[in-house]
mmCIF file of C-alpha atoms in Angstrom:
data_model
loop_
_atom_site.group_PDB
_atom_site.id
_atom_site.type_symbol
_atom_site.label_atom_id
_atom_site.label_comp_id
_atom_site.label_asym_id
_atom_site.label_seq_id
_atom_site.Cartn_x
_atom_site.Cartn_y
_atom_site.Cartn_z
ATOM 1 C CA MET A 1 -0.312 25.267 27.708
ATOM 2 C CA ASN A 2 1.942 22.092 28.145
ATOM 3 C CA LEU A 3 0.400 19.259 25.806
ATOM 4 C CA SER A 4 2.274 15.468 24.663
ATOM 5 C CA VAL A 5 2.355 14.999 22.055
ATOM 6 C CA ALA A 6 -0.339 12.321 22.916
ATOM 7 C CA GLU A 7 -2.564 14.818 23.718
ATOM 8 C CA GLU A 8 -1.411 17.006 20.528
ATOM 9 C CA ASN A 9 -2.707 13.814 18.420
ATOM 10 C CA TYR A 10 -5.596 12.636 19.931
ATOM 11 C CA ILE A 11 -6.781 16.831 19.766
ATOM 12 C CA LYS A 12 -6.259 16.996 16.711
ATOM 13 C CA SER A 13 -8.369 14.070 15.880
ATOM 14 C CA ILE A 14 -11.127 14.628 18.186
ATOM 15 C CA TYR A 15 -11.387 18.083 15.756
ATOM 16 C CA LYS A 16 -10.544 16.147 12.052
ATOM 17 C CA LEU A 17 -13.984 13.291 13.104
ATOM 18 C CA GLN A 18 -16.203 16.246 14.631
ATOM 19 C CA GLU A 19 -18.947 17.115 12.331
ATOM 20 C CA GLY A 20 -20.098 20.270 14.104
ATOM 21 C CA ASP A 21 -21.382 19.580 17.415
ATOM 22 C CA GLU A 22 -21.988 16.244 16.727
ATOM 23 C CA ALA A 23 -19.740 14.303 19.503
ATOM 24 C CA VAL A 24 -17.322 11.596 18.643
ATOM 25 C CA SER A 25 -17.436 8.343 19.942
ATOM 26 C CA THR A 26 -14.524 6.347 21.742
ATOM 27 C CA ASN A 27 -14.506 3.501 19.206
ATOM 28 C CA ALA A 28 -13.468 6.175 16.422
ATOM 29 C CA LEU A 29 -11.452 8.229 18.044
ATOM 30 C CA ALA A 30 -9.653 4.636 18.998
ATOM 31 C CA TYR A 31 -9.673 3.341 15.177
ATOM 32 C CA GLU A 32 -8.464 6.295 14.184
ATOM 33 C CA LEU A 33 -5.512 6.596 15.938
ATOM 34 C CA ASP A 34 -5.428 2.914 15.863
ATOM 35 C CA THR A 35 -5.113 2.598 19.664
ATOM 36 C CA LYS A 36 -7.231 0.766 22.354
ATOM 37 C CA PRO A 37 -10.832 2.356 23.099
ATOM 38 C CA ALA A 38 -9.663 1.756 26.934
ATOM 39 C CA SER A 39 -6.321 3.934 26.087
ATOM 40 C CA VAL A 40 -8.769 6.828 24.963
ATOM 41 C CA THR A 41 -11.347 6.672 27.867
ATOM 42 C CA ASP A 42 -8.345 7.292 29.839
ATOM 43 C CA MET A 43 -6.708 10.313 27.662
ATOM 44 C CA ALA A 44 -9.846 11.598 27.585
ATOM 45 C CA LYS A 45 -10.069 11.993 31.761
ATOM 46 C CA LYS A 46 -6.769 13.439 31.340
ATOM 47 C CA LEU A 47 -8.253 15.767 28.181
ATOM 48 C CA LYS A 48 -11.458 16.697 30.569
ATOM 49 C CA GLU A 49 -9.127 17.172 33.677
ATOM 50 C CA LYS A 50 -7.563 19.863 31.590
ATOM 51 C CA LYS A 51 -10.458 21.522 30.243
ATOM 52 C CA LEU A 52 -10.015 20.647 26.167
ATOM 53 C CA ILE A 53 -13.141 18.647 25.840
ATOM 54 C CA GLU A 54 -16.464 17.276 27.336
ATOM 55 C CA TYR A 55 -16.990 14.149 27.815
ATOM 56 C CA GLU A 56 -19.440 12.370 30.006
ATOM 57 C CA LYS A 57 -18.922 8.187 29.462
ATOM 58 C CA TYR A 58 -21.578 6.763 26.871
ATOM 59 C CA GLN A 59 -21.679 10.318 24.997
ATOM 60 C CA GLY A 60 -18.851 10.558 23.158
ATOM 61 C CA ILE A 61 -16.323 13.168 23.320
ATOM 62 C CA VAL A 62 -16.515 16.950 22.068
ATOM 63 C CA LEU A 63 -14.132 19.808 22.133
ATOM 64 C CA SER A 64 -14.010 23.038 24.449
ATOM 65 C CA SER A 65 -13.278 26.537 22.808
ATOM 66 C CA ASP A 66 -10.177 25.288 24.326
ATOM 67 C CA GLY A 67 -9.409 21.721 22.942
ATOM 68 C CA ARG A 68 -10.641 24.035 19.327
ATOM 69 C CA LYS A 69 -8.136 26.459 19.663
ATOM 70 C CA ALA A 70 -5.530 23.983 20.560
ATOM 71 C CA ALA A 71 -6.424 21.723 18.180
ATOM 72 C CA LEU A 72 -6.606 24.590 14.854
ATOM 73 C CA GLN A 73 -2.629 25.244 15.935
ATOM 74 C CA ILE A 74 -1.718 22.270 15.572
ATOM 75 C CA VAL A 75 -3.858 22.198 11.967
ATOM 76 C CA ARG A 76 -1.913 25.325 11.124
ATOM 77 C CA ARG A 77 1.508 24.124 12.096
ATOM 78 C CA HIS A 78 0.816 20.688 10.430
ATOM 79 C CA ARG A 79 0.010 21.645 7.156
ATOM 80 C CA LEU A 80 2.044 25.216 7.077
ATOM 81 C CA TRP A 81 5.232 22.559 7.286
ATOM 82 C CA GLU A 82 3.545 20.705 4.735
ATOM 83 C CA CYS A 83 3.704 23.565 2.434
ATOM 84 C CA PHE A 84 7.562 24.300 3.723
ATOM 85 C CA LEU A 85 8.170 20.910 2.750
ATOM 86 C CA VAL A 86 6.810 21.018 -1.025
ATOM 87 C CA ASP A 87 7.200 24.245 -1.956
ATOM 88 C CA LYS A 88 11.033 25.459 -0.483
ATOM 89 C CA LEU A 89 12.152 21.531 -0.122
ATOM 90 C CA LEU A 90 10.454 20.165 -3.271
ATOM 91 C CA PHE A 91 9.381 17.408 -1.376
ATOM 92 C CA SER A 92 6.119 15.751 -3.276
ATOM 93 C CA TRP A 93 2.518 15.652 -1.485
ATOM 94 C CA GLU A 94 2.568 12.098 -0.793
ATOM 95 C CA GLU A 95 6.332 12.368 0.946
ATOM 96 C CA VAL A 96 4.600 15.591 3.218
ATOM 97 C CA HIS A 97 2.411 14.207 5.375
ATOM 98 C CA GLU A 98 4.376 12.016 7.686
ATOM 99 C CA LEU A 99 7.254 13.917 8.014
ATOM 100 C CA ALA A 100 4.455 17.161 9.206
ATOM 101 C CA GLU A 101 3.187 14.669 11.626
ATOM 102 C CA GLU A 102 6.265 14.979 13.497
ATOM 103 C CA LEU A 103 7.928 19.034 13.077
ATOM 104 C CA GLU A 104 3.737 20.097 13.725
ATOM 105 C CA HIS A 105 4.577 19.417 17.533
ATOM 106 C CA VAL A 106 7.436 22.200 17.137
ATOM 107 C CA ARG A 107 5.151 24.621 19.613
ATOM 108 C CA SER A 108 7.116 27.626 19.089
ATOM 109 C CA GLU A 109 4.280 30.121 18.011
ATOM 110 C CA LYS A 110 7.147 33.125 16.960
ATOM 111 C CA LEU A 111 8.395 29.470 14.810
ATOM 112 C CA THR A 112 4.751 28.989 12.971
ATOM 113 C CA ASN A 113 4.987 32.632 12.726
ATOM 114 C CA ARG A 114 7.739 33.105 10.814
ATOM 115 C CA LEU A 115 7.117 30.010 9.374
ATOM 116 C CA SER A 116 4.151 31.332 7.915
ATOM 117 C CA GLU A 117 5.433 34.828 6.490
ATOM 118 C CA PHE A 118 7.681 32.870 5.093
ATOM 119 C CA LEU A 119 6.175 31.533 2.788
ATOM 120 C CA GLY A 120 3.139 34.248 2.308
ATOM 121 C CA ASN A 121 0.988 33.191 4.554
ATOM 122 C CA PRO A 122 -0.232 30.740 2.184
ATOM 123 C CA VAL A 123 -4.319 30.309 2.933
ATOM 124 C CA LEU A 124 -4.171 26.254 2.022
ATOM 125 C CA ASP A 125 -2.084 23.837 1.910
ATOM 126 C CA PRO A 126 -0.748 21.256 -0.794
ATOM 127 C CA HIS A 127 -3.583 18.754 -0.278
ATOM 128 C CA GLY A 128 -5.717 21.682 -0.762
ATOM 129 C CA ASP A 129 -6.966 22.136 2.885
ATOM 130 C CA PRO A 130 -7.720 25.486 4.348
ATOM 131 C CA ILE A 131 -4.684 26.490 7.662
ATOM 132 C CA PRO A 132 -6.340 28.091 10.587
ATOM 133 C CA ASP A 133 -4.634 31.435 10.463
ATOM 134 C CA ALA A 134 -2.734 32.685 13.813
ATOM 135 C CA ASN A 135 -5.928 33.630 15.320
ATOM 136 C CA GLY A 136 -7.920 30.063 13.956
ATOM 137 C CA LYS A 137 -9.794 31.934 11.466
ATOM 138 C CA LEU A 138 -9.986 29.432 8.177
ATOM 139 C CA ALA A 139 -10.536 30.655 4.966
ATOM 140 C CA LYS A 140 -13.772 29.963 3.363
ATOM 141 C CA PRO A 141 -13.369 27.935 1.168
ATOM 142 C CA ARG A 142 -13.916 28.226 -3.139
ATOM 143 C CA PRO A 143 -17.080 26.955 -4.602
ATOM 144 C CA GLN A 144 -15.375 23.422 -5.691
ATOM 145 C CA THR A 145 -16.825 19.368 -6.537
ATOM 146 C CA SER A 146 -15.526 16.048 -7.243
ATOM 147 C CA LEU A 147 -14.153 15.340 -10.471
ATOM 148 C CA ASP A 148 -17.109 12.511 -11.210
ATOM 149 C CA GLN A 149 -20.002 15.111 -10.579
ATOM 150 C CA THR A 150 -18.864 18.142 -12.510
ATOM 151 C CA ASN A 151 -21.195 19.612 -15.534
ATOM 152 C CA ALA A 152 -18.178 21.591 -16.425
ATOM 153 C CA LYS A 153 -15.602 20.946 -19.361
ATOM 154 C CA ARG A 154 -12.353 23.139 -18.520
ATOM 155 C CA LEU A 155 -11.197 22.935 -14.859
ATOM 156 C CA VAL A 156 -8.490 23.073 -12.539
ATOM 157 C CA VAL A 157 -7.625 21.295 -9.517
ATOM 158 C CA THR A 158 -8.164 22.541 -6.077
ATOM 159 C CA ALA A 159 -7.418 19.495 -3.319
ATOM 160 C CA VAL A 160 -7.714 15.761 -3.929
ATOM 161 C CA THR A 161 -9.749 14.403 -0.847
ATOM 162 C CA ASP A 162 -7.815 11.157 -0.231
ATOM 163 C CA GLN A 163 -4.485 12.037 0.358
ATOM 164 C CA SER A 164 -3.529 8.144 0.676
ATOM 165 C CA THR A 165 0.207 7.916 -0.254
ATOM 166 C CA ALA A 166 -1.327 5.061 -3.082
ATOM 167 C CA LEU A 167 -3.618 7.991 -4.867
ATOM 168 C CA LEU A 168 -0.732 10.687 -4.232
ATOM 169 C CA ALA A 169 1.681 8.803 -6.139
ATOM 170 C CA PHE A 170 -0.693 8.219 -8.727
ATOM 171 C CA LEU A 171 -2.270 11.735 -9.780
ATOM 172 C CA ASN A 172 1.990 12.601 -9.410
ATOM 173 C CA ALA A 173 2.898 9.889 -12.421
ATOM 174 C CA LYS A 174 -0.360 10.986 -14.087
ATOM 175 C CA GLY A 175 0.930 14.859 -13.879
ATOM 176 C CA ILE A 176 -1.926 15.906 -12.188
ATOM 177 C CA LYS A 177 -1.661 17.988 -8.828
ATOM 178 C CA LEU A 178 -3.085 21.023 -7.319
ATOM 179 C CA GLY A 179 -3.451 23.576 -9.251
ATOM 180 C CA THR A 180 -3.425 21.661 -12.622
ATOM 181 C CA GLN A 181 -5.943 22.549 -15.553
ATOM 182 C CA LEU A 182 -8.170 19.666 -17.365
ATOM 183 C CA GLU A 183 -9.886 18.730 -19.604
ATOM 184 C CA ILE A 184 -12.884 16.979 -19.815
ATOM 185 C CA LEU A 185 -12.931 15.064 -23.067
ATOM 186 C CA ALA A 186 -15.842 12.108 -22.684
ATOM 187 C CA HIS A 187 -17.281 10.753 -19.646
ATOM 188 C CA TYR A 188 -17.799 6.613 -20.171
ATOM 189 C CA GLU A 189 -21.331 5.900 -18.649
ATOM 190 C CA TYR A 190 -20.432 2.008 -18.796
ATOM 191 C CA ASP A 191 -18.415 1.892 -15.884
ATOM 192 C CA ASN A 192 -18.027 6.373 -14.753
ATOM 193 C CA SER A 193 -14.321 6.564 -16.150
ATOM 194 C CA ILE A 194 -14.210 10.500 -17.570
ATOM 195 C CA GLU A 195 -11.094 11.288 -20.303
ATOM 196 C CA ILE A 196 -9.354 14.165 -19.549
ATOM 197 C CA LYS A 197 -6.560 15.636 -21.263
ATOM 198 C CA LEU A 198 -3.491 17.758 -19.448
ATOM 199 C CA LYS A 199 -1.653 20.802 -21.569
ATOM 200 C CA GLN A 200 1.619 19.106 -23.561
ATOM 201 C CA GLN A 201 -0.071 16.119 -22.899
ATOM 202 C CA PRO A 202 -2.014 12.843 -24.421
ATOM 203 C CA ALA A 203 -5.344 12.025 -23.117
ATOM 204 C CA ILE A 204 -5.727 9.739 -20.305
ATOM 205 C CA THR A 205 -8.517 7.611 -18.724
ATOM 206 C CA ILE A 206 -9.193 7.573 -14.934
ATOM 207 C CA SER A 207 -11.170 5.352 -13.009
ATOM 208 C CA GLU A 208 -14.746 7.033 -10.531
ATOM 209 C CA GLN A 209 -12.055 5.578 -7.884
ATOM 210 C CA VAL A 210 -9.816 7.841 -8.379
ATOM 211 C CA ALA A 211 -12.397 10.623 -10.004
ATOM 212 C CA LYS A 212 -14.045 11.379 -7.220
ATOM 213 C CA HIS A 213 -11.564 12.007 -4.780
ATOM 214 C CA ILE A 214 -10.472 15.147 -7.174
ATOM 215 C CA MET A 215 -11.619 18.032 -6.072
ATOM 216 C CA VAL A 216 -12.079 20.837 -9.177
ATOM 217 C CA ARG A 217 -13.968 24.371 -10.153
ATOM 218 C CA PRO A 218 -14.156 25.730 -13.306
ATOM 219 C CA VAL A 219 -11.656 27.917 -14.623
#
């Protein structure tokens, strides 16, 4: 099915906002896409005609099975391009999102599948998000918890839940990325900050605000 860039962006955003089977409100979608609710309503009518969403006025938007398939393919392309940019072209993880936003609209299935093969069919992108396979199946994520909630001492970083440039640049500066192993030295009750140690580096203290966005699992 031929979709415009705008239509693809809408479908991807609905997928992102839709928790389980819950409908996405037009206001939430307008906020996510930084557009007016009236524009969302117009687009919803188009997507409904193409049978990509189920939509009734005042009842929100739900992806149809075709819509979900289309969304997963866009997500697949986006996350594979992120892997390529980080692993092969050595972009840092805070630079890749905007580039992948453009590259995800290159729709060649042949290119996407070759890209996946070239990368060794990765199941996670550079931020730890799962990459759908060619059939739209997502790998089951292994159990993980946020750094501020963990009880274990020795950990490995598995994902980052806030992908803002500011946080990713901060983590880069501290030498923290996916797969980084760290040890918790102390948990300070006063402000919930955490003292951590990375290999061959002096100990550093990070705030609760940062720690809650770093997902980890025990080593």
